[in-house]
CSV table of N, CA and C in Angstrom, one decimal:
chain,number,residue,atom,x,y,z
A,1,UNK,N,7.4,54.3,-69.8
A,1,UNK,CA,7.8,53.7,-68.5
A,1,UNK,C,9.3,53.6,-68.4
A,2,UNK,N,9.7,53.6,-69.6
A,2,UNK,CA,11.4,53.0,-69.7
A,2,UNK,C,11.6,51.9,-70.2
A,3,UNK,N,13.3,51.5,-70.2
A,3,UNK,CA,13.9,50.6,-70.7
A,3,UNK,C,13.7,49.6,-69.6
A,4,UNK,N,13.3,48.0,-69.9
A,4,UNK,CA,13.5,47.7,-68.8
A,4,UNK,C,15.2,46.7,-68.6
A,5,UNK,N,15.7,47.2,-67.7
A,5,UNK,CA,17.1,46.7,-67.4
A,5,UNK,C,17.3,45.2,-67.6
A,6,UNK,N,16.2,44.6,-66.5
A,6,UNK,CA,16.2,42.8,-66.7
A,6,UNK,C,14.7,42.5,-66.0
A,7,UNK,N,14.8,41.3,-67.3
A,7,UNK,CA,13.6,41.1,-66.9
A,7,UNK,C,13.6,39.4,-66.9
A,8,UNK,N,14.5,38.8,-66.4
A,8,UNK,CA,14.6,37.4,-66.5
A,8,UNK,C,13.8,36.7,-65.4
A,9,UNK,N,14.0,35.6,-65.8
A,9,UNK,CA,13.3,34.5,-64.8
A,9,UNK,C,13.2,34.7,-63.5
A,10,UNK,N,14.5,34.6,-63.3
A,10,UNK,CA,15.3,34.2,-62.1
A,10,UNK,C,15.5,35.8,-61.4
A,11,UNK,N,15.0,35.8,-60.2
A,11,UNK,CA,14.1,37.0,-59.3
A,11,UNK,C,15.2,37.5,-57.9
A,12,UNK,N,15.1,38.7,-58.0
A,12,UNK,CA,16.5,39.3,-57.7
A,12,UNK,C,15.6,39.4,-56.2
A,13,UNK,N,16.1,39.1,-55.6
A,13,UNK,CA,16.0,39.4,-53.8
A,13,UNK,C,16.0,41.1,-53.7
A,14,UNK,N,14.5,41.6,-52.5
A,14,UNK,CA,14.8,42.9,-52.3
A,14,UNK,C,15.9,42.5,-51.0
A,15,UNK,N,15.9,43.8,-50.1
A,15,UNK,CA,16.5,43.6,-49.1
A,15,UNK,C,15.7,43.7,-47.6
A,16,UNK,N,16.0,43.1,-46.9
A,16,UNK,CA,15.3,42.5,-45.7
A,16,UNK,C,14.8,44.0,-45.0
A,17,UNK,N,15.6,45.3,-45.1
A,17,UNK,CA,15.8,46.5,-44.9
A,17,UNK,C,14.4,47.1,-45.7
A,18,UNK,N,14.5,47.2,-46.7
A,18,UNK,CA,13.6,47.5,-48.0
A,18,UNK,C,11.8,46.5,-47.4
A,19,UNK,N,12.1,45.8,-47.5
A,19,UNK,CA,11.0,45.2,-47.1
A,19,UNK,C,10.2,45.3,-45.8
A,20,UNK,N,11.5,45.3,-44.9
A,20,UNK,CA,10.4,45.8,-43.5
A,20,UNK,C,10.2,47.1,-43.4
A,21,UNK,N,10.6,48.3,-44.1
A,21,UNK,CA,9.8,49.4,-44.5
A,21,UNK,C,8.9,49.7,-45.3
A,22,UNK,N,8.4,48.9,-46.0
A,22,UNK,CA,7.3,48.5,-46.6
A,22,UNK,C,6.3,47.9,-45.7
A,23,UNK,N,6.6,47.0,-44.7
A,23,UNK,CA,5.7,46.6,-44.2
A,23,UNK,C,5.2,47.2,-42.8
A,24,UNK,N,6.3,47.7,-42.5
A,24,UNK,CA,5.8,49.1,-41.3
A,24,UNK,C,4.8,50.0,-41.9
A,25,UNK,N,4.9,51.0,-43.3
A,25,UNK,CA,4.0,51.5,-43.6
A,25,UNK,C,2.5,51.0,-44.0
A,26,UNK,N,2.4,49.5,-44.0
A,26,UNK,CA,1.5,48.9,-44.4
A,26,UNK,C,1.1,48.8,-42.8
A,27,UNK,N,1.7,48.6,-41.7
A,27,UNK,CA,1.1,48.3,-40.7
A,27,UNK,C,0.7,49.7,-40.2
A,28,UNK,N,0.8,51.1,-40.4
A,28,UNK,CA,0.4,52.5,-40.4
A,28,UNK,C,-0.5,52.5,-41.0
A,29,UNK,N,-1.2,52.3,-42.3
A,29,UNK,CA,-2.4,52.0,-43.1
A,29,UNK,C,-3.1,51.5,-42.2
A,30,UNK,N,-2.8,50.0,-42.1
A,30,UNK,CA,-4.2,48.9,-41.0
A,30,UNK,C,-4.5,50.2,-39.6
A,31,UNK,N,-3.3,50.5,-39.2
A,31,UNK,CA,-4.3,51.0,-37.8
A,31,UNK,C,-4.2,52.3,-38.2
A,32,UNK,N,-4.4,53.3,-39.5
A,32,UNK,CA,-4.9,54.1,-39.6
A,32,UNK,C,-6.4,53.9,-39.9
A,33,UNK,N,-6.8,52.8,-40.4
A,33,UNK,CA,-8.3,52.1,-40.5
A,33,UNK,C,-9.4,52.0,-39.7
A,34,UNK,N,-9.1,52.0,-38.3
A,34,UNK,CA,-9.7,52.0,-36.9
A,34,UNK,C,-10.0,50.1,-36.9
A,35,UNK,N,-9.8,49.4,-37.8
A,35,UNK,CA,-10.5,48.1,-38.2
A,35,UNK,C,-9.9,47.0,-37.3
A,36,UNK,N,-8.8,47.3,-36.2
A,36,UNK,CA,-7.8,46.8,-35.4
A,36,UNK,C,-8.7,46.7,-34.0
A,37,UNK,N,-9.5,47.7,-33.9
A,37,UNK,CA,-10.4,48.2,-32.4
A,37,UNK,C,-9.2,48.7,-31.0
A,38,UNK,N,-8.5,49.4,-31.5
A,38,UNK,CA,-6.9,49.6,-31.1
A,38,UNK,C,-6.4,48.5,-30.5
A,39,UNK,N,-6.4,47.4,-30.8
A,39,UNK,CA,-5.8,45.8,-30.2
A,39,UNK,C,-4.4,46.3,-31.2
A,40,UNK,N,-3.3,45.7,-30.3
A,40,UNK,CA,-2.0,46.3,-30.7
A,40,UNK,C,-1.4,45.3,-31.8
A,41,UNK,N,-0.8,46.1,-33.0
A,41,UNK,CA,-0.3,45.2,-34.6
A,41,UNK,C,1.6,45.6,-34.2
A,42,UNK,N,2.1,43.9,-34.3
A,42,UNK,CA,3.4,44.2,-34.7
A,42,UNK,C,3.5,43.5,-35.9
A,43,UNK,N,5.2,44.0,-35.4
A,43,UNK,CA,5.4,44.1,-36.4
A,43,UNK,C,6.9,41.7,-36.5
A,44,UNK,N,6.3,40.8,-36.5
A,44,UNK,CA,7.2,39.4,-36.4
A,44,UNK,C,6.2,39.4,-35.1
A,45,UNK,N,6.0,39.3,-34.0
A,45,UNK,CA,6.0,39.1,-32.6
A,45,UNK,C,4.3,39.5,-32.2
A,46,UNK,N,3.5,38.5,-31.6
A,46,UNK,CA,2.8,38.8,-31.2
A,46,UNK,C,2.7,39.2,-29.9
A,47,UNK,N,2.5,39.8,-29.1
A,47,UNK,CA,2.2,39.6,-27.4
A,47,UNK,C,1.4,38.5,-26.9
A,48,UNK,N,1.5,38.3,-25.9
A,48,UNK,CA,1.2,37.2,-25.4
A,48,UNK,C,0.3,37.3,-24.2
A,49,UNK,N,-0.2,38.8,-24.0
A,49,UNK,CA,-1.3,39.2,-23.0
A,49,UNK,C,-2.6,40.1,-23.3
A,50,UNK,N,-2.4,39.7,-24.5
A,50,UNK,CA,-4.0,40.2,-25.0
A,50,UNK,C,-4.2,40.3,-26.8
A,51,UNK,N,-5.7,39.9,-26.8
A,51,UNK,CA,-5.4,39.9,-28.2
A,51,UNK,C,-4.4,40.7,-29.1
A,52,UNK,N,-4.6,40.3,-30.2
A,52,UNK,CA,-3.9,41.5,-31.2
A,52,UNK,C,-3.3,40.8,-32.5
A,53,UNK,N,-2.8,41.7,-33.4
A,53,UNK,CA,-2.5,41.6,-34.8
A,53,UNK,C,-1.0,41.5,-34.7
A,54,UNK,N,-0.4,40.8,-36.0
A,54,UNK,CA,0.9,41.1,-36.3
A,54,UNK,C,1.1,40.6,-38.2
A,55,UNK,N,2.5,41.0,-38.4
A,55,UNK,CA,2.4,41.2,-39.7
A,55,UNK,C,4.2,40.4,-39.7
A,56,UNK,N,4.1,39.1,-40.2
A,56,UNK,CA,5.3,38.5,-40.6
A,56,UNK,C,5.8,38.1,-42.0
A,57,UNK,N,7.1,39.1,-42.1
A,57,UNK,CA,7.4,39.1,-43.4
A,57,UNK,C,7.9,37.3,-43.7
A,58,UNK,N,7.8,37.3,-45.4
A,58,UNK,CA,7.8,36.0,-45.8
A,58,UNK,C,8.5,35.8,-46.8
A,59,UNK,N,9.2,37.1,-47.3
A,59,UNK,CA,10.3,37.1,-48.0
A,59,UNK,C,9.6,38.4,-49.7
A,60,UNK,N,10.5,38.7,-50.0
A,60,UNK,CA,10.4,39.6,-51.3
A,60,UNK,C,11.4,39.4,-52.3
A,61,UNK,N,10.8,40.7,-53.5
A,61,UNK,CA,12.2,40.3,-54.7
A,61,UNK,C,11.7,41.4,-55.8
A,62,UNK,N,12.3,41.2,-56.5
A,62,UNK,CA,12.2,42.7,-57.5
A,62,UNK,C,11.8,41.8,-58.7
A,63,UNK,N,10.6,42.2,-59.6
A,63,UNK,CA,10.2,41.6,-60.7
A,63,UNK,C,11.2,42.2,-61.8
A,64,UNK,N,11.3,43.4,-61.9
A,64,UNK,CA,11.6,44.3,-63.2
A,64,UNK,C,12.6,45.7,-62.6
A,65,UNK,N,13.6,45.6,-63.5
A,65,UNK,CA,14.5,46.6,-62.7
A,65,UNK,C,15.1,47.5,-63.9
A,66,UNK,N,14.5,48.7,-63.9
A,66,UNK,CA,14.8,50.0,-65.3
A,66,UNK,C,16.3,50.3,-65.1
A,67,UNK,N,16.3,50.7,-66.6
A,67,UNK,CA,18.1,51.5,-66.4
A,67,UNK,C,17.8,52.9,-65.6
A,68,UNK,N,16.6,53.3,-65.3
A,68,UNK,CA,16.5,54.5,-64.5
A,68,UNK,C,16.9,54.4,-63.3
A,69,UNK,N,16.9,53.1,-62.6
A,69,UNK,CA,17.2,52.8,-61.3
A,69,UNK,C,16.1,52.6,-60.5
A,70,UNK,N,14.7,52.9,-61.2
A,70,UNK,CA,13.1,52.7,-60.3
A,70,UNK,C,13.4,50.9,-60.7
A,71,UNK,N,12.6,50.6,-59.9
A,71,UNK,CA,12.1,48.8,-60.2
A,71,UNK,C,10.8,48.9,-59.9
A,72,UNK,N,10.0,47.3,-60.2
A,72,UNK,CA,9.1,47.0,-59.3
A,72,UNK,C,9.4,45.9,-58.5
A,73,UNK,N,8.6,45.6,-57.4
A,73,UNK,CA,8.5,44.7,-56.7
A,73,UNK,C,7.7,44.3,-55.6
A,74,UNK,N,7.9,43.1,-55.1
A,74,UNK,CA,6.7,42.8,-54.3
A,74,UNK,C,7.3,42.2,-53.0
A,75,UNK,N,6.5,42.6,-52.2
A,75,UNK,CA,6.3,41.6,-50.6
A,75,UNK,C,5.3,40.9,-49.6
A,76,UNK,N,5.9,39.8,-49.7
A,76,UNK,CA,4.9,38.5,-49.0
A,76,UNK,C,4.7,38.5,-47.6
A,77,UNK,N,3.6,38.8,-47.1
A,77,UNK,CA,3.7,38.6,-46.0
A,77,UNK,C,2.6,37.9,-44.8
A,78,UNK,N,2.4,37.5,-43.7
A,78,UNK,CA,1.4,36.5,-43.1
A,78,UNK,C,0.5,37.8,-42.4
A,79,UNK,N,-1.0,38.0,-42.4
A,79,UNK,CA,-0.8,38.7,-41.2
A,79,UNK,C,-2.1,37.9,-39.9
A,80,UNK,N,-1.7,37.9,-39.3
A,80,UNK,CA,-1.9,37.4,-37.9
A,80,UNK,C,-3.0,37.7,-37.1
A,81,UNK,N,-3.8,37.1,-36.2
A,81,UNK,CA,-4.8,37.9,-35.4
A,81,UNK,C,-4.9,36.6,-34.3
A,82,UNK,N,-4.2,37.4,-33.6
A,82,UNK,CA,-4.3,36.0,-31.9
A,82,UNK,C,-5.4,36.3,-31.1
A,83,UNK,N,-6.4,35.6,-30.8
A,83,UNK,CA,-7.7,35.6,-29.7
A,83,UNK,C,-6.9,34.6,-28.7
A,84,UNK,N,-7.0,35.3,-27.8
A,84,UNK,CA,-6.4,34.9,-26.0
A,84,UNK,C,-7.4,33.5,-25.8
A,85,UNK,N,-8.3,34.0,-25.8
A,85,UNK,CA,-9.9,33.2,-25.4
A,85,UNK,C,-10.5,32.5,-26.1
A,86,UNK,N,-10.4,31.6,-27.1
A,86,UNK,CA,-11.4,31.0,-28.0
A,86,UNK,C,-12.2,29.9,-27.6
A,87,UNK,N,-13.2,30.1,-27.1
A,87,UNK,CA,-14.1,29.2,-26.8
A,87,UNK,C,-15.2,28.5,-27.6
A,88,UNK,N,-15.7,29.2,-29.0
A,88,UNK,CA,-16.9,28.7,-29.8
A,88,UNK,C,-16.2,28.6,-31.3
A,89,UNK,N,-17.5,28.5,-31.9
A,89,UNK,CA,-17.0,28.4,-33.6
A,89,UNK,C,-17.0,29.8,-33.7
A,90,UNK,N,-18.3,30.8,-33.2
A,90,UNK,CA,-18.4,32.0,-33.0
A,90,UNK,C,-17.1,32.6,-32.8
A,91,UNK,N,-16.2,32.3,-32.0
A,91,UNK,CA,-15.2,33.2,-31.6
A,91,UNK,C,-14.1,32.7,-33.1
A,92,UNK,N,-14.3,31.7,-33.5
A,92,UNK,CA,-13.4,31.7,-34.5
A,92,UNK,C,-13.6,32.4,-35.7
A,93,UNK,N,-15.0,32.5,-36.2
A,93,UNK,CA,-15.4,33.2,-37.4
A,93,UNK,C,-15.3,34.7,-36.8
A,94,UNK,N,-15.4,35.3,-35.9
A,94,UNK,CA,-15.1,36.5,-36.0
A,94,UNK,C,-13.2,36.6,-35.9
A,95,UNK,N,-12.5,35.8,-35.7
A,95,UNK,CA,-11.3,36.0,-36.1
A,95,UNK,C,-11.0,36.2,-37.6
A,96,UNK,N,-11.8,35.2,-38.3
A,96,UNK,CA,-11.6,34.9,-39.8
A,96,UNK,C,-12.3,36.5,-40.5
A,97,UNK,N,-13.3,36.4,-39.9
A,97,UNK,CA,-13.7,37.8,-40.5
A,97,UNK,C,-12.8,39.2,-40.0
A,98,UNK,N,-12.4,39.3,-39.0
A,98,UNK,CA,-11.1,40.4,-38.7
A,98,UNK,C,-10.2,40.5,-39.7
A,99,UNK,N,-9.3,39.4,-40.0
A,99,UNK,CA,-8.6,38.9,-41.2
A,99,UNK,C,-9.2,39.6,-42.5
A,100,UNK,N,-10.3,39.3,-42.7
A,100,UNK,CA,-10.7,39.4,-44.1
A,100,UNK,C,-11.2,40.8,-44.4
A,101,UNK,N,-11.9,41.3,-43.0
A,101,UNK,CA,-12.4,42.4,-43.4
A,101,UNK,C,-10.9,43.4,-43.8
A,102,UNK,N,-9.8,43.3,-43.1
A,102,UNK,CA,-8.6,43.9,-43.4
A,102,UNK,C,-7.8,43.7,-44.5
A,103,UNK,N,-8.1,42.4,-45.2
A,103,UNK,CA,-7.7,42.0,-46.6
A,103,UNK,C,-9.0,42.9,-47.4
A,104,UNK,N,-10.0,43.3,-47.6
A,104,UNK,CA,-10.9,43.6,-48.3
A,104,UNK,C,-10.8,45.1,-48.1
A,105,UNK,N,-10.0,45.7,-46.8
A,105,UNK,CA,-9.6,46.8,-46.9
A,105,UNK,C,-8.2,47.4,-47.5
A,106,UNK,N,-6.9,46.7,-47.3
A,106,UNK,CA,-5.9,47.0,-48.2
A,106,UNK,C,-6.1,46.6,-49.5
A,107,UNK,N,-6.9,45.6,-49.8
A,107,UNK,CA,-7.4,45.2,-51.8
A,107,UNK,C,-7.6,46.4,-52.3
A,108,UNK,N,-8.7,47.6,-51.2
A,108,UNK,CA,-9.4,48.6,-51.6
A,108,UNK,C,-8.4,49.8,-52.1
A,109,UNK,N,-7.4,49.8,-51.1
A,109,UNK,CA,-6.2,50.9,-51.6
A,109,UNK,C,-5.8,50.6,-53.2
A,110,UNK,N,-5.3,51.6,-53.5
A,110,UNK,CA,-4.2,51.7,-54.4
A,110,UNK,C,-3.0,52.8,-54.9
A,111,UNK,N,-2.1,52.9,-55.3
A,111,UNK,CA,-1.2,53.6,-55.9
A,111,UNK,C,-0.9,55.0,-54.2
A,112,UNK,N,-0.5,54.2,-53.4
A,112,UNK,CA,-0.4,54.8,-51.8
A,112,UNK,C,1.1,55.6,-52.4
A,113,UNK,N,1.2,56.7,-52.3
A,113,UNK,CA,2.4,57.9,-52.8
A,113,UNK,C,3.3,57.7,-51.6
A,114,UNK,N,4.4,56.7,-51.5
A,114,UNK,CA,5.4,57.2,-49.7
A,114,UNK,C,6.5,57.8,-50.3
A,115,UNK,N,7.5,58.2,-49.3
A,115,UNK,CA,8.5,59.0,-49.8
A,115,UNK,C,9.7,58.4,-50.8
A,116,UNK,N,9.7,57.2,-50.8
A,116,UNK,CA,11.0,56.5,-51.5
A,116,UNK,C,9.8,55.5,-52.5
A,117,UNK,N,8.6,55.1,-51.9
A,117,UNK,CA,7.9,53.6,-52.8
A,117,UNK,C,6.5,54.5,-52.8
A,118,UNK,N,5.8,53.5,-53.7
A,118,UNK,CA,4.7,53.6,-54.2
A,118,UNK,C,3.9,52.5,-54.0
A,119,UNK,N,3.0,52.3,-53.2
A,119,UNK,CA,2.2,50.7,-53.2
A,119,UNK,C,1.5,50.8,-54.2
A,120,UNK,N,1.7,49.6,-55.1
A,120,UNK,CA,0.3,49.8,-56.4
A,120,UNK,C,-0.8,49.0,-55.6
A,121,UNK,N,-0.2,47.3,-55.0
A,121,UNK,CA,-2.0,46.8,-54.6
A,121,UNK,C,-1.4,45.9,-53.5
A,122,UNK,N,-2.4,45.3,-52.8
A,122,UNK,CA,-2.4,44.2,-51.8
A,122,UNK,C,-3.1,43.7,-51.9
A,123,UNK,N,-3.0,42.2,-52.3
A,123,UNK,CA,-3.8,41.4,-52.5
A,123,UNK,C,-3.9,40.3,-51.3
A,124,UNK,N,-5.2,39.9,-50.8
A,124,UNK,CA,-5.2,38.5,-49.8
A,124,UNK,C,-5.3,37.7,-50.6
A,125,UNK,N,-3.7,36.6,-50.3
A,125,UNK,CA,-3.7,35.2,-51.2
A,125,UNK,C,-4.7,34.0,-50.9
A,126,UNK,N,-5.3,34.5,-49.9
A,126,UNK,CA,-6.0,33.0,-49.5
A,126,UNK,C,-7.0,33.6,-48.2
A,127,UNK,N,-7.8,32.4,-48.0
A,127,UNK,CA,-8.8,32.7,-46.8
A,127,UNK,C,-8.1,32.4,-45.6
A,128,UNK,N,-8.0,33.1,-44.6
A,128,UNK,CA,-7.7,32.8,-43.3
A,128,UNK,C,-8.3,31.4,-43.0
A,129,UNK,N,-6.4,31.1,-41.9
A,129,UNK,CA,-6.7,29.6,-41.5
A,129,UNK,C,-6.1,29.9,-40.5
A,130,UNK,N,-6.1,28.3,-39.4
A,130,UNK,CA,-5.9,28.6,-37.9
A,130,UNK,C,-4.5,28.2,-38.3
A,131,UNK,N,-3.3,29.2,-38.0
A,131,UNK,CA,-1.5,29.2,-37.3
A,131,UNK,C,-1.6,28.4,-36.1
A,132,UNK,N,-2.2,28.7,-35.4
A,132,UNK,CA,-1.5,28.2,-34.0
A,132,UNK,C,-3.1,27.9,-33.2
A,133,UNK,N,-2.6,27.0,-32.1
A,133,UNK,CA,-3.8,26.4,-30.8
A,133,UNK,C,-3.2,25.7,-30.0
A,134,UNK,N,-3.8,26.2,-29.0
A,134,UNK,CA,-3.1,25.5,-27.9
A,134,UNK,C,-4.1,25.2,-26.7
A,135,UNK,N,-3.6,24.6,-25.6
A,135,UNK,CA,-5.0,24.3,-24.8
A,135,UNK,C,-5.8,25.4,-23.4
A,136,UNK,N,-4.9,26.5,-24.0
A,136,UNK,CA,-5.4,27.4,-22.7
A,136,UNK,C,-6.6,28.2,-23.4
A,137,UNK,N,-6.5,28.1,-24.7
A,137,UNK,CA,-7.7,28.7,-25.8
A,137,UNK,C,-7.3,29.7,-26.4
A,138,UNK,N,-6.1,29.6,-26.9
A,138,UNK,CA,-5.0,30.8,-27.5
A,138,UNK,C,-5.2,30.5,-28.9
A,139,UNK,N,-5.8,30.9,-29.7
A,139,UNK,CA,-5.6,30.5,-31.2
A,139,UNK,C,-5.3,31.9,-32.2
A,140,UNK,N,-4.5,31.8,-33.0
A,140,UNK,CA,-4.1,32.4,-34.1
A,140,UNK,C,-4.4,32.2,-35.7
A,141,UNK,N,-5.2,33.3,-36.0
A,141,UNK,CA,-5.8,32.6,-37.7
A,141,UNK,C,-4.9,33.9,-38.3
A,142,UNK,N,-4.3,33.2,-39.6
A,142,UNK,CA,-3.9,34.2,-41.0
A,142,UNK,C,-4.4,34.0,-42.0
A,143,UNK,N,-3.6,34.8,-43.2
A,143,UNK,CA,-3.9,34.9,-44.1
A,143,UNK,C,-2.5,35.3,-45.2
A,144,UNK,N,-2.6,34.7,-46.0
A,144,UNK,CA,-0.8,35.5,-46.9
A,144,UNK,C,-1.7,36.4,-47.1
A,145,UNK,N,-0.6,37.7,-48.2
A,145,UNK,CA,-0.6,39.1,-48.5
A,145,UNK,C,0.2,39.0,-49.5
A,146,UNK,N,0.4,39.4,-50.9
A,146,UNK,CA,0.9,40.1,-51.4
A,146,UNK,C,0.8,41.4,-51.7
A,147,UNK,N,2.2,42.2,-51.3
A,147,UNK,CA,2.0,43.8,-51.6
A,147,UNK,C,2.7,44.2,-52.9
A,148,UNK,N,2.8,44.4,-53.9
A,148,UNK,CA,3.4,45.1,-55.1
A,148,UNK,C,3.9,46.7,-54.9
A,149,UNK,N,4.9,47.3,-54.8
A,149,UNK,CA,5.5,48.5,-54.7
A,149,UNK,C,6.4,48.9,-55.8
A,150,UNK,N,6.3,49.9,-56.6
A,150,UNK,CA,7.6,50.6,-56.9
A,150,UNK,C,8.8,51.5,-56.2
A,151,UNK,N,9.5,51.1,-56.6
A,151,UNK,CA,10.7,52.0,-55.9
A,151,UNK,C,11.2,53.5,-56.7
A,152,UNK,N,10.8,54.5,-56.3
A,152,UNK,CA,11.0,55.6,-56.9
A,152,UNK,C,12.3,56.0,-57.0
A,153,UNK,N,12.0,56.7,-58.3
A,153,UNK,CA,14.0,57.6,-59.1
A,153,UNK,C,13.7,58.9,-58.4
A,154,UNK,N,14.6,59.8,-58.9
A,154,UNK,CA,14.4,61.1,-59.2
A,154,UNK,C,15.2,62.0,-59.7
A,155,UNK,N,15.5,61.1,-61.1
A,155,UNK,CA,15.9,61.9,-62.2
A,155,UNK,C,14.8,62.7,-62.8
């Protein structure tokens, strides 16, 4: 695999650049899935006229960084599912289950080849919970995400 350059405690920040292109291709994955029902996925920002998904970054950092110049690293992120309409328990558990079935689908991926990174995995860190409610029946349930990527050389 190589030398590894550093491998200390103290965890080197990716960049905010680096990371939201990581998380754009992860949001290309979800709605290459059909598992969205084409309800629209951003990327920080939900809309506010109809259901849909979003994916808010939560910060990253590089575990291990080679004298080759590849590293690894990882990115945290929330992903989102706003129902306009929530009126039952029913409507909440099929939020929770949207969430999960999409965490049970990126767990499923692995070792995704992109032009610069490599996703090894994504993991759901937890079971969806309610983000947001309000009284018009607007509720938002997430879930964290960890993504794991390498950053490719080409020596």
């Amino acid at each position: 695999m190589g030398i590894i350059a550093n491998d200390d405690v103290k965890k080197e920040l990716s960049s905010p650049k680096e990371q939201t292109q990581i998380i754009e291709e992860t949001i290309k994955l979800i709605e290459q899935s059909t598992l969205t029902d084409n309800k629209p996925l951003f990327l920080s920002f939900i809309g506010d006229d109809s259901d849909g998904y979003c994916l808010r970054i939560s910060g990253g950092f590089i575990n291990k960084r080679y004298i080759t110049g590849k590293y690894e690293a990882q990115v945290n992120f929330l992903l989102v599912y706003r129902k306009m309409s929530v009126t039952s328990n029913e409507d909440r558990l099929d939020s929770i289950n949207k969430i999960n079935e999409i965490g049970d689908y990126l767990g499923g991926l692995s070792e995704i080849n992109l032009d610069s990174y490599i996703i090894n995995k994504i993991v759901q860190n937890e079971m969806p919970k309610p983000t947001y409610r309000d009284d018009t029946g607007i509720e938002d349930v997430g879930a964290t995400f960890t993504l794991d990527y390498t950053k490719k050389t080409y020596f």
